[in-house]
């Protein structure tokens, strides 16, 4: 029998992405997104296994060990990528669970592919996990896995964590085969969410759709007790602090500031290029401040880093076109030769470069229309060992519940974004420190290790 593991994480993506170069050569790079940022230190720390996809269509490469983790690839065909990943996961569930800020699409073949790919993930986890071991399933792409896995391996402890918001009851009710998704999640012993309201929505739905009788944080199902609770996710604070203390990173931050124009104040946005992130609203607010003369290209500059994401999905291509048009318009209208009001970077960065940007930024601007947590907000705070800098943060990011001294903003209201940007730019060093200190304390006390420990303890992992 092949080797088995006490602790197995199952997520759509592996922590590394297979990259195919122009010459057809293959290499590995860090995968995009907050899920990977958060889970990698945990799996490494437990010496666990990770079941996931490589990011490329085709047969799965052989399992391999890297960085203290055992990676077990699951293959997705072109059709699977099309229907399960881009379709049901990112064309149906992702928009619906983010308040339907884009219209969700419902297609039967997508649902069928979602089910068959979920089964493949469950089978891989069932083979890889030791007797009485623990499996932790992650995120909206794999909501049927807990029940499928339980059927195959009733001996396991099974946890599930949803990294994105769980929608209000009325929105969830729109999903075709909605009861099946609930049953899928109820296969877990513990279902974790970012916010308490999400757990309540889920429990309420078990009553409404399955006729169960949920109590505060529990529901009896199929002779078992399933617990549903909030576990707000966090970051590897030590990693960010170490980079922020590195003299090379600090020198890079100074160099960036200098190159962007000496004493121009720096506004920073760092997001996957996703329609949930409110990038257009942010640019609109900034453009209006330039247009009405409240700020000038001589005094401020906005750096917007947009990580390429899901670029084969039409909504993402359209978003890219709109954002790039907006950037071009603002730079065309308000720029000068050699001095642009927006620096737009459509690319991935390494961790050191990101932290250098955090250190360089006077104002971090995070305006999602809806976001499960938003780890960038926590990374910015963790990097600011100097207690300086200001955070403009959407009320609709999960992080807003913890980072209460940020300049909070309603991202649907462009006037409100303008107000928050100006308040942040006008905050003196004393106010910046007063706001930053409690946020730093919160993030340092609640880092990713504590999050995982809280979850795994509640799951009863020994
Ligand atoms: P999401 O999971 O929706 O992408 P989060 O803010 O929770 O949003 O997490 C994003 C993660 O990706 C963070 O850890 C952040 O540092 C990282 N990240 C964001 N932009 C880039 C980039 N351009 N290059 C590399 N990493 C990035
Ligand atoms: C968010 C999701 C993750 C996802 C990541 C990147 O963080 O919660 O599940 O992995 O975005 O998206 P992608 O589609 O590239 O995996």
Short mmCIF file of C-alpha atoms and ligand atoms in Angstrom, two decimals:
data_model
loop_
_atom_site.label_atom_id
_atom_site.label_comp_id
_atom_site.label_asym_id
_atom_site.label_seq_id
_atom_site.Cartn_x
_atom_site.Cartn_y
_atom_site.Cartn_z
CA UNK A 1 0.00 0.00 0.00
CA UNK A 2 1.26 3.51 -0.73
CA UNK A 3 2.32 5.87 2.05
CA UNK A 4 -0.42 7.52 4.12
CA UNK A 5 -0.53 10.74 6.15
CA UNK A 6 -2.10 11.65 9.51
CA UNK A 7 -2.94 15.15 8.31
CA UNK A 8 -4.15 15.92 4.80
CA UNK A 9 -5.26 19.23 3.33
CA UNK A 10 -7.51 19.20 0.28
CA UNK A 11 -7.82 22.40 -1.78
CA UNK A 12 -8.49 23.09 -5.43
CA UNK A 13 -4.99 24.44 -5.89
CA UNK A 14 -1.66 23.13 -4.76
CA UNK A 15 0.61 25.76 -3.14
CA UNK A 16 2.67 25.75 -6.32
CA UNK A 17 1.50 26.29 -9.86
CA UNK A 18 2.92 24.53 -12.86
CA UNK A 19 4.18 27.13 -15.32
CA UNK A 20 4.69 26.23 -18.96
CA UNK A 21 7.34 28.45 -20.54
CA UNK A 22 7.44 29.69 -24.16
CA UNK A 23 9.86 26.83 -24.98
CA UNK A 24 7.40 24.27 -23.53
CA UNK A 25 9.63 23.76 -20.45
CA UNK A 26 7.84 23.28 -17.12
CA UNK A 27 8.63 24.85 -13.75
CA UNK A 28 6.82 25.64 -10.48
CA UNK A 29 5.83 29.03 -9.04
CA UNK A 30 3.87 30.09 -5.97
CA UNK A 31 0.10 29.90 -6.59
CA UNK A 32 -1.99 33.09 -6.42
CA UNK A 33 -4.42 34.01 -3.66
CA UNK A 34 -4.95 34.16 0.07
CA UNK A 35 -5.78 30.48 0.60
CA UNK A 36 -2.26 29.43 -0.34
CA UNK A 37 -0.63 32.26 1.64
CA UNK A 38 -2.50 31.09 4.73
CA UNK A 39 -2.24 27.31 4.44
CA UNK A 40 1.31 26.83 3.32
CA UNK A 41 2.93 27.49 6.73
CA UNK A 42 0.38 25.20 8.40
CA UNK A 43 0.91 22.18 6.16
CA UNK A 44 4.66 22.70 6.31
CA UNK A 45 4.50 22.85 10.12
CA UNK A 46 2.53 19.60 10.35
CA UNK A 47 4.60 17.74 7.74
CA UNK A 48 1.26 17.03 6.11
CA UNK A 49 0.07 16.15 2.63
CA UNK A 50 -1.75 18.48 0.24
CA UNK A 51 -4.16 17.27 -2.44
CA UNK A 52 -4.77 19.79 -5.22
CA UNK A 53 -4.55 20.82 -8.86
CA UNK A 54 -1.42 22.15 -10.58
CA UNK A 55 -3.19 24.99 -12.39
CA UNK A 56 -2.64 23.38 -15.83
CA UNK A 57 -5.03 21.10 -17.73
CA UNK A 58 -3.84 17.56 -18.38
CA UNK A 59 -2.76 14.44 -16.54
CA UNK A 60 -1.55 14.84 -12.99
CA UNK A 61 2.21 14.74 -12.47
CA UNK A 62 3.53 12.19 -9.97
CA UNK A 63 3.20 13.14 -6.29
CA UNK A 64 6.32 14.83 -4.90
CA UNK A 65 7.77 16.26 -1.69
CA UNK A 66 8.78 19.90 -1.38
CA UNK A 67 9.44 22.31 1.45
CA UNK A 68 8.35 19.83 4.15
CA UNK A 69 5.05 19.00 2.39
CA UNK A 70 3.89 16.02 0.36
CA UNK A 71 2.06 17.33 -2.72
CA UNK A 72 -0.44 15.05 -4.38
CA UNK A 73 -1.65 16.48 -7.72
CA UNK A 74 -5.16 15.80 -9.05
CA UNK A 75 -5.49 16.04 -12.83
CA UNK A 76 -8.14 18.21 -14.52
CA UNK A 77 -8.87 17.79 -18.21
CA UNK A 78 -9.54 20.81 -20.47
CA UNK A 79 -13.25 20.09 -20.02
CA UNK A 80 -12.93 19.94 -16.24
CA UNK A 81 -11.11 23.27 -16.19
CA UNK A 82 -13.79 24.73 -18.39
CA UNK A 83 -16.80 23.37 -16.48
CA UNK A 84 -15.76 22.67 -12.92
CA UNK A 85 -13.16 25.45 -12.35
CA UNK A 86 -14.08 28.30 -14.67
CA UNK A 87 -17.76 27.33 -14.83
CA UNK A 88 -19.41 26.09 -11.65
CA UNK A 89 -16.70 27.33 -9.24
CA UNK A 90 -15.93 30.72 -10.73
CA UNK A 91 -18.95 31.47 -12.92
CA UNK A 92 -21.67 30.29 -10.52
CA UNK A 93 -20.57 29.95 -6.90
CA UNK A 94 -17.93 32.70 -6.70
CA UNK A 95 -20.21 35.54 -7.89
CA UNK A 96 -23.25 34.25 -5.99
CA UNK A 97 -21.34 33.98 -2.71
CA UNK A 98 -19.98 37.51 -3.19
CA UNK A 99 -23.42 39.12 -3.07
CA UNK A 100 -23.90 38.52 -6.81
CA UNK A 101 -21.84 41.61 -7.65
CA UNK A 102 -21.56 39.92 -11.05
CA UNK A 103 -24.45 37.88 -12.43
CA UNK A 104 -24.00 34.15 -11.61
CA UNK A 105 -24.52 31.75 -14.54
CA UNK A 106 -26.27 28.40 -14.01
CA UNK A 107 -25.45 25.45 -16.30
CA UNK A 108 -26.23 21.77 -15.85
CA UNK A 109 -22.95 20.44 -17.38
CA UNK A 110 -21.02 22.69 -14.99
CA UNK A 111 -22.81 21.15 -12.01
CA UNK A 112 -22.16 17.64 -13.30
CA UNK A 113 -18.45 18.38 -13.74
CA UNK A 114 -18.33 19.93 -10.26
CA UNK A 115 -19.70 16.73 -8.81
CA UNK A 116 -17.37 14.40 -10.69
CA UNK A 117 -14.26 16.47 -9.94
CA UNK A 118 -15.25 16.71 -6.26
CA UNK A 119 -15.47 12.92 -6.25
CA UNK A 120 -11.97 12.62 -7.64
CA UNK A 121 -10.60 14.88 -4.90
CA UNK A 122 -12.46 12.84 -2.26
CA UNK A 123 -11.04 9.59 -3.63
CA UNK A 124 -7.51 10.96 -3.63
CA UNK A 125 -7.88 12.12 -0.01
CA UNK A 126 -9.40 8.76 0.99
CA UNK A 127 -6.36 6.91 -0.36
CA UNK A 128 -3.80 9.24 1.13
CA UNK A 129 -5.04 9.55 4.71
CA UNK A 130 -3.95 7.24 7.53
CA UNK A 131 -6.53 5.33 9.62
CA UNK A 132 -8.28 7.72 12.04
CA UNK A 133 -6.41 10.64 10.42
CA UNK A 134 -7.60 14.20 9.86
CA UNK A 135 -8.61 15.74 6.55
CA UNK A 136 -9.13 19.45 6.18
CA UNK A 137 -11.06 20.41 3.02
CA UNK A 138 -10.95 24.00 1.77
CA UNK A 139 -13.15 26.42 -0.06
CA UNK A 140 -16.05 26.77 -2.45
CA UNK A 141 -14.63 24.60 -5.22
CA UNK A 142 -14.91 21.48 -3.04
CA UNK A 143 -18.13 21.74 -1.04
CA UNK A 144 -19.29 18.22 -1.92
CA UNK A 145 -16.04 16.59 -0.79
CA UNK A 146 -16.79 16.23 2.95
CA UNK A 147 -19.85 14.00 2.41
CA UNK A 148 -18.18 11.99 -0.37
CA UNK A 149 -15.13 11.43 1.80
CA UNK A 150 -17.17 10.40 4.81
CA UNK A 151 -18.88 7.76 2.74
CA UNK A 152 -15.52 6.36 1.67
CA UNK A 153 -13.77 6.76 5.03
CA UNK A 154 -16.10 7.00 8.06
CA UNK A 155 -13.08 6.66 10.40
CA UNK A 156 -11.70 10.14 9.55
CA UNK A 157 -12.09 13.48 11.32
CA UNK A 158 -13.20 15.83 8.57
CA UNK A 159 -13.03 19.62 8.73
CA UNK A 160 -14.12 22.14 6.12
CA UNK A 161 -13.24 25.83 5.91
CA UNK A 162 -14.86 28.33 3.55
CA UNK A 163 -12.44 31.14 2.66
CA UNK A 164 -15.04 33.28 0.92
CA UNK A 165 -18.28 34.75 2.32
CA UNK A 166 -21.30 32.47 2.75
CA UNK A 167 -24.29 34.27 1.22
CA UNK A 168 -27.50 35.40 2.86
CA UNK A 169 -30.27 32.77 2.82
CA UNK A 170 -32.20 34.44 -0.05
CA UNK A 171 -29.17 34.34 -2.35
CA UNK A 172 -28.21 30.76 -1.52
CA UNK A 173 -31.78 29.74 -2.33
CA UNK A 174 -31.14 30.70 -5.98
CA UNK A 175 -28.66 27.84 -6.48
CA UNK A 176 -29.88 24.83 -8.42
CA UNK A 177 -29.35 21.64 -6.34
CA UNK A 178 -28.79 23.80 -3.28
CA UNK A 179 -29.73 21.04 -0.79
CA UNK A 180 -27.02 18.80 -2.21
CA UNK A 181 -24.35 21.41 -1.45
CA UNK A 182 -25.56 21.65 2.14
CA UNK A 183 -25.45 17.87 2.49
CA UNK A 184 -21.94 17.94 1.07
CA UNK A 185 -20.78 20.35 3.77
CA UNK A 186 -22.62 18.42 6.49
CA UNK A 187 -20.31 15.49 5.78
CA UNK A 188 -17.75 17.41 7.87
CA UNK A 189 -17.55 17.32 11.68
CA UNK A 190 -16.67 21.01 11.75
CA UNK A 191 -17.58 23.65 9.16
CA UNK A 192 -15.63 26.90 9.55
CA UNK A 193 -16.48 30.33 8.17
CA UNK A 194 -14.82 33.75 8.23
CA UNK A 195 -17.69 35.49 10.04
CA UNK A 196 -20.29 34.42 12.63
CA UNK A 197 -23.14 35.58 10.40
CA UNK A 198 -22.00 33.16 7.69
CA UNK A 199 -22.19 30.24 10.14
CA UNK A 200 -25.69 31.37 11.14
CA UNK A 201 -26.81 31.57 7.51
CA UNK A 202 -25.56 28.05 6.95
CA UNK A 203 -27.27 26.64 10.05
CA UNK A 204 -30.50 28.42 9.22
CA UNK A 205 -30.46 26.86 5.76
CA UNK A 206 -30.10 23.36 7.19
CA UNK A 207 -33.44 23.98 8.87
CA UNK A 208 -35.10 25.51 5.88
CA UNK A 209 -33.87 23.14 3.15
CA UNK A 210 -33.28 19.88 5.01
CA UNK A 211 -35.79 20.18 7.86
CA UNK A 212 -33.03 19.86 10.49
CA UNK A 213 -33.17 21.49 13.90
CA UNK A 214 -30.05 23.68 14.24
CA UNK A 215 -29.05 24.90 17.70
CA UNK A 216 -26.62 27.77 18.41
CA UNK A 217 -23.47 26.38 16.75
CA UNK A 218 -24.51 22.81 16.08
CA UNK A 219 -26.86 20.69 14.10
CA UNK A 220 -27.62 16.97 14.41
CA UNK A 221 -27.36 15.22 11.07
CA UNK A 222 -27.27 11.56 10.19
CA UNK A 223 -26.58 10.53 13.78
CA UNK A 224 -23.64 12.97 14.18
CA UNK A 225 -23.21 16.46 15.58
CA UNK A 226 -21.91 18.97 13.04
CA UNK A 227 -20.48 22.21 14.42
CA UNK A 228 -20.55 25.45 12.39
CA UNK A 229 -18.56 28.42 13.69
CA UNK A 230 -16.47 31.39 12.65
CA UNK A 231 -12.66 31.14 12.52
CA UNK A 232 -11.40 34.40 10.98
CA UNK A 233 -8.31 33.50 8.99
CA UNK A 234 -5.02 35.34 9.32
CA UNK A 235 -1.45 35.59 8.05
CA UNK A 236 2.04 34.36 8.84
CA UNK A 237 2.94 37.45 10.89
CA UNK A 238 6.51 36.29 11.57
CA UNK A 239 7.22 35.95 7.84
CA UNK A 240 5.99 39.48 7.08
CA UNK A 241 7.78 40.98 10.11
CA UNK A 242 11.02 39.30 9.15
CA UNK A 243 10.86 40.73 5.65
CA UNK A 244 9.91 44.18 6.94
CA UNK A 245 12.95 44.16 9.25
CA UNK A 246 15.31 43.12 6.42
CA UNK A 247 17.62 46.05 5.51
CA UNK A 248 17.51 45.06 1.82
CA UNK A 249 13.71 45.22 1.81
CA UNK A 250 13.80 48.59 3.57
CA UNK A 251 16.33 49.88 1.03
CA UNK A 252 14.04 48.66 -1.75
CA UNK A 253 11.14 50.56 -0.17
CA UNK A 254 13.22 53.77 -0.14
CA UNK A 255 14.28 53.20 -3.73
CA UNK A 256 10.66 52.73 -4.82
CA UNK A 257 9.59 55.92 -3.10
CA UNK A 258 12.42 57.85 -4.65
CA UNK A 259 11.67 56.56 -8.13
CA UNK A 260 8.00 57.38 -7.79
CA UNK A 261 8.85 61.00 -7.18
CA UNK A 262 10.63 61.82 -3.92
CA UNK A 263 8.06 63.41 -1.68
CA UNK A 264 4.91 62.46 -3.56
CA UNK A 265 2.72 60.54 -1.17
CA UNK A 266 2.10 56.97 -2.18
CA UNK A 267 -1.32 55.31 -2.31
CA UNK A 268 -1.18 51.54 -2.85
CA UNK A 269 -3.64 48.91 -4.07
CA UNK A 270 -2.69 45.21 -4.18
CA UNK A 271 -5.33 42.77 -5.42
CA UNK A 272 -5.96 39.80 -7.63
CA UNK A 273 -7.63 41.35 -10.65
CA UNK A 274 -11.13 40.39 -9.55
CA UNK A 275 -14.47 42.19 -9.85
CA UNK A 276 -15.08 41.68 -6.12
CA UNK A 277 -12.10 43.87 -5.22
CA UNK A 278 -13.64 47.27 -6.04
CA UNK A 279 -10.66 48.37 -8.16
CA UNK A 280 -12.87 50.38 -10.51
CA UNK A 281 -14.55 52.25 -7.64
CA UNK A 282 -11.13 53.07 -6.17
CA UNK A 283 -9.85 54.42 -9.50
CA UNK A 284 -13.02 56.41 -10.00
CA UNK A 285 -12.63 58.06 -6.59
CA UNK A 286 -8.97 58.85 -7.23
CA UNK A 287 -9.76 60.21 -10.70
CA UNK A 288 -12.42 62.52 -9.25
CA UNK A 289 -10.03 63.82 -6.57
CA UNK A 290 -7.54 64.67 -9.32
CA UNK A 291 -10.27 66.19 -11.49
CA UNK A 292 -11.67 68.46 -8.79
CA UNK A 293 -8.16 69.50 -7.71
CA UNK A 294 -8.40 68.06 -4.19
CA UNK A 295 -5.17 66.18 -4.91
CA UNK A 296 -2.55 66.82 -7.55
CA UNK A 297 -0.22 64.65 -9.58
CA UNK A 298 2.67 66.57 -7.99
CA UNK A 299 1.64 65.50 -4.50
CA UNK A 300 0.31 61.96 -4.79
CA UNK A 301 0.75 58.80 -6.83
CA UNK A 302 -1.27 55.58 -6.86
CA UNK A 303 0.46 52.25 -7.39
CA UNK A 304 -2.04 49.55 -8.33
CA UNK A 305 -0.71 46.00 -8.41
CA UNK A 306 -3.18 43.64 -10.07
CA UNK A 307 -2.30 39.94 -10.05
CA UNK A 308 -3.52 38.16 -13.18
CA UNK A 309 -6.38 35.84 -12.21
CA UNK A 310 -8.83 33.51 -14.01
CA UNK A 311 -7.99 35.18 -17.29
CA UNK A 312 -9.97 32.73 -19.42
CA UNK A 313 -13.24 33.73 -17.73
CA UNK A 314 -15.02 36.42 -19.73
CA UNK A 315 -15.95 38.62 -16.76
CA UNK A 316 -12.27 38.81 -15.79
CA UNK A 317 -11.18 39.73 -19.32
CA UNK A 318 -13.80 42.45 -19.41
CA UNK A 319 -12.75 43.75 -16.02
CA UNK A 320 -9.14 43.92 -17.16
CA UNK A 321 -10.11 45.92 -20.21
CA UNK A 322 -12.19 48.36 -18.13
CA UNK A 323 -9.51 48.84 -15.47
CA UNK A 324 -6.76 49.39 -18.05
CA UNK A 325 -8.96 51.86 -19.92
CA UNK A 326 -9.60 53.76 -16.68
CA UNK A 327 -5.87 53.86 -15.82
CA UNK A 328 -5.07 55.10 -19.32
CA UNK A 329 -7.71 57.81 -19.08
CA UNK A 330 -6.50 59.08 -15.69
CA UNK A 331 -2.85 59.09 -16.79
CA UNK A 332 -3.75 60.77 -20.08
CA UNK A 333 -5.77 63.51 -18.44
CA UNK A 334 -3.74 64.23 -15.32
CA UNK A 335 -0.21 62.99 -16.06
CA UNK A 336 2.90 64.90 -17.06
CA UNK A 337 5.91 63.75 -19.06
CA UNK A 338 7.85 61.43 -16.76
CA UNK A 339 5.23 61.60 -14.00
CA UNK A 340 2.06 59.48 -14.07
CA UNK A 341 -0.65 59.62 -11.38
CA UNK A 342 -1.23 55.84 -11.62
CA UNK A 343 1.40 53.11 -11.89
CA UNK A 344 -0.37 49.95 -12.91
CA UNK A 345 1.39 46.59 -12.63
CA UNK A 346 -0.42 43.56 -14.05
CA UNK A 347 1.90 40.96 -12.60
CA UNK A 348 2.78 38.69 -9.72
CA UNK A 349 5.46 39.78 -7.26
CA UNK A 350 7.65 38.02 -4.77
CA UNK A 351 7.02 38.44 -1.05
CA UNK A 352 9.99 40.78 -0.50
CA UNK A 353 8.84 43.15 -3.25
CA UNK A 354 5.31 43.20 -1.82
CA UNK A 355 6.52 43.99 1.69
CA UNK A 356 8.79 46.74 0.31
CA UNK A 357 5.69 48.26 -1.30
CA UNK A 358 3.79 48.01 2.00
CA UNK A 359 6.63 49.86 3.74
CA UNK A 360 6.74 52.51 1.04
CA UNK A 361 2.98 53.19 1.02
CA UNK A 362 1.54 56.11 2.97
CA UNK A 363 -1.98 54.86 2.38
CA UNK A 364 -3.03 51.29 1.63
CA UNK A 365 -6.35 51.32 -0.24
CA UNK A 366 -8.49 48.19 0.07
CA UNK A 367 -12.01 48.61 -1.26
CA UNK A 368 -13.62 45.23 -2.03
CA UNK A 369 -17.36 45.20 -2.63
CA UNK A 370 -17.32 41.90 -0.75
CA UNK A 371 -14.36 39.85 0.52
CA UNK A 372 -14.20 36.82 2.82
CA UNK A 373 -11.27 38.28 4.77
CA UNK A 374 -8.65 40.17 2.70
CA UNK A 375 -5.21 39.12 3.83
CA UNK A 376 -3.49 42.06 2.12
CA UNK A 377 -4.99 44.32 4.82
CA UNK A 378 -3.44 42.19 7.55
CA UNK A 379 -0.11 41.96 5.72
CA UNK A 380 0.08 45.75 5.43
CA UNK A 381 -0.55 46.18 9.15
CA UNK A 382 1.97 43.47 10.08
CA UNK A 383 4.65 45.12 7.92
CA UNK A 384 4.29 48.55 9.57
CA UNK A 385 6.68 48.04 12.51
CA UNK A 386 7.04 51.84 12.51
CA UNK A 387 3.32 52.25 13.40
CA UNK A 388 3.05 54.61 10.44
CA UNK A 389 0.93 54.47 7.31
CA UNK A 390 -2.85 54.50 7.01
CA UNK A 391 -5.28 51.79 5.99
CA UNK A 392 -8.43 52.58 4.03
CA UNK A 393 -10.57 49.46 4.35
CA UNK A 394 -13.95 48.41 3.00
CA UNK A 395 -16.64 47.59 5.55
CA UNK A 396 -17.45 44.63 3.32
CA UNK A 397 -14.14 42.84 3.87
CA UNK A 398 -14.10 40.25 6.67
CA UNK A 399 -10.97 42.01 7.99
CA UNK A 400 -13.05 45.09 8.89
CA UNK A 401 -14.43 43.27 11.96
CA UNK A 402 -10.93 43.05 13.42
CA UNK A 403 -9.21 46.14 11.98
CA UNK A 404 -11.67 48.55 13.50
CA UNK A 405 -9.33 51.57 13.65
CA UNK A 406 -8.79 51.58 9.88
CA UNK A 407 -10.40 54.36 7.84
CA UNK A 408 -13.46 52.29 7.04
CA UNK A 409 -15.40 52.98 3.93
CA UNK A 410 -18.49 51.95 1.96
CA UNK A 411 -16.92 51.02 -1.40
CA UNK A 412 -20.23 51.35 -3.23
CA UNK A 413 -20.18 55.07 -2.43
CA UNK A 414 -17.50 56.89 -4.41
CA UNK A 415 -17.94 60.04 -2.30
CA UNK A 416 -17.22 57.98 0.79
CA UNK A 417 -14.04 56.54 -0.76
CA UNK A 418 -12.91 60.10 -1.57
CA UNK A 419 -13.60 61.16 2.00
CA UNK A 420 -11.66 58.21 3.44
CA UNK A 421 -8.71 58.77 1.09
CA UNK A 422 -8.48 62.39 2.16
CA UNK A 423 -8.84 61.56 5.87
CA UNK A 424 -6.06 59.00 5.48
CA UNK A 425 -3.80 61.39 3.55
CA UNK A 426 -4.39 64.12 6.12
CA UNK A 427 -3.76 61.97 9.22
CA UNK A 428 -0.66 63.20 11.06
CA UNK A 429 1.99 60.86 12.50
CA UNK A 430 0.24 60.78 15.88
CA UNK A 431 -3.13 59.76 14.45
CA UNK A 432 -1.50 57.17 12.19
CA UNK A 433 0.20 55.55 15.18
CA UNK A 434 -2.96 55.65 17.28
CA UNK A 435 -4.86 53.81 14.58
CA UNK A 436 -2.08 51.43 13.55
CA UNK A 437 -1.07 50.19 17.02
CA UNK A 438 -4.32 48.42 17.97
CA UNK A 439 -4.51 46.85 14.51
CA UNK A 440 -0.96 45.53 14.83
CA UNK A 441 -1.74 44.11 18.29
CA UNK A 442 -4.82 42.37 16.91
CA UNK A 443 -3.00 40.78 13.98
CA UNK A 444 0.00 39.71 16.05
CA UNK A 445 -2.26 38.09 18.66
CA UNK A 446 -4.28 36.30 16.01
CA UNK A 447 -1.83 34.95 13.51
CA UNK A 448 -2.20 31.99 11.19
CA UNK A 449 -0.83 29.46 13.69
CA UNK A 450 -3.45 30.42 16.22
CA UNK A 451 -6.15 30.19 13.58
CA UNK A 452 -5.11 26.67 12.58
CA UNK A 453 -4.70 25.60 16.18
CA UNK A 454 -8.18 26.91 17.08
CA UNK A 455 -9.73 25.10 14.15
CA UNK A 456 -7.90 21.81 14.62
CA UNK A 457 -8.55 21.79 18.36
CA UNK A 458 -12.26 22.34 17.73
CA UNK A 459 -12.10 19.52 15.20
CA UNK A 460 -10.60 17.26 17.85
CA UNK A 461 -7.37 16.58 16.01
CA UNK A 462 -4.96 14.97 18.49
P1 LIG B 1 -7.60 36.75 -2.47
O1 LIG B 1 -7.42 35.49 -1.68
O2 LIG B 1 -9.00 37.02 -2.88
O3 LIG B 1 -6.66 36.87 -3.62
P2 LIG B 1 -6.38 38.08 -0.16
O4 LIG B 1 -6.09 39.54 0.04
O5 LIG B 1 -7.01 37.41 0.99
O6 LIG B 1 -7.23 37.96 -1.49
O7 LIG B 1 -5.02 37.31 -0.44
C1 LIG B 1 -4.16 37.67 -1.49
C2 LIG B 1 -2.78 37.07 -1.24
O8 LIG B 1 -2.04 37.11 -2.47
C3 LIG B 1 -1.99 37.84 -0.21
O9 LIG B 1 -1.23 36.94 0.57
C4 LIG B 1 -1.08 38.72 -1.06
O10 LIG B 1 0.17 39.02 -0.47
C5 LIG B 1 -0.87 37.89 -2.30
N1 LIG B 1 -0.72 38.76 -3.47
C6 LIG B 1 -1.53 39.73 -3.87
N2 LIG B 1 -1.08 40.33 -4.98
C7 LIG B 1 0.05 39.73 -5.30
C8 LIG B 1 1.00 39.87 -6.36
N3 LIG B 1 0.85 40.77 -7.33
N4 LIG B 1 2.04 39.05 -6.36
C9 LIG B 1 2.18 38.12 -5.41
N5 LIG B 1 1.34 37.93 -4.40
C10 LIG B 1 0.27 38.71 -4.35
C1 LIG B 2 -9.33 33.11 -3.38
C2 LIG B 2 -10.05 31.79 -3.17
C3 LIG B 2 -9.07 30.63 -3.32
C4 LIG B 2 -8.35 30.72 -4.65
C5 LIG B 2 -7.69 32.09 -4.80
C6 LIG B 2 -7.01 32.27 -6.15
O1 LIG B 2 -8.40 33.26 -2.37
O2 LIG B 2 -10.66 31.78 -1.87
O3 LIG B 2 -9.76 29.40 -3.23
O4 LIG B 2 -7.38 29.71 -4.76
O5 LIG B 2 -8.67 33.10 -4.64
O6 LIG B 2 -7.90 31.98 -7.19
P1 LIG B 2 -7.63 30.82 -8.26
O7 LIG B 2 -8.90 30.69 -8.99
O8 LIG B 2 -6.50 31.34 -9.07
O9 LIG B 2 -7.23 29.59 -7.49
#
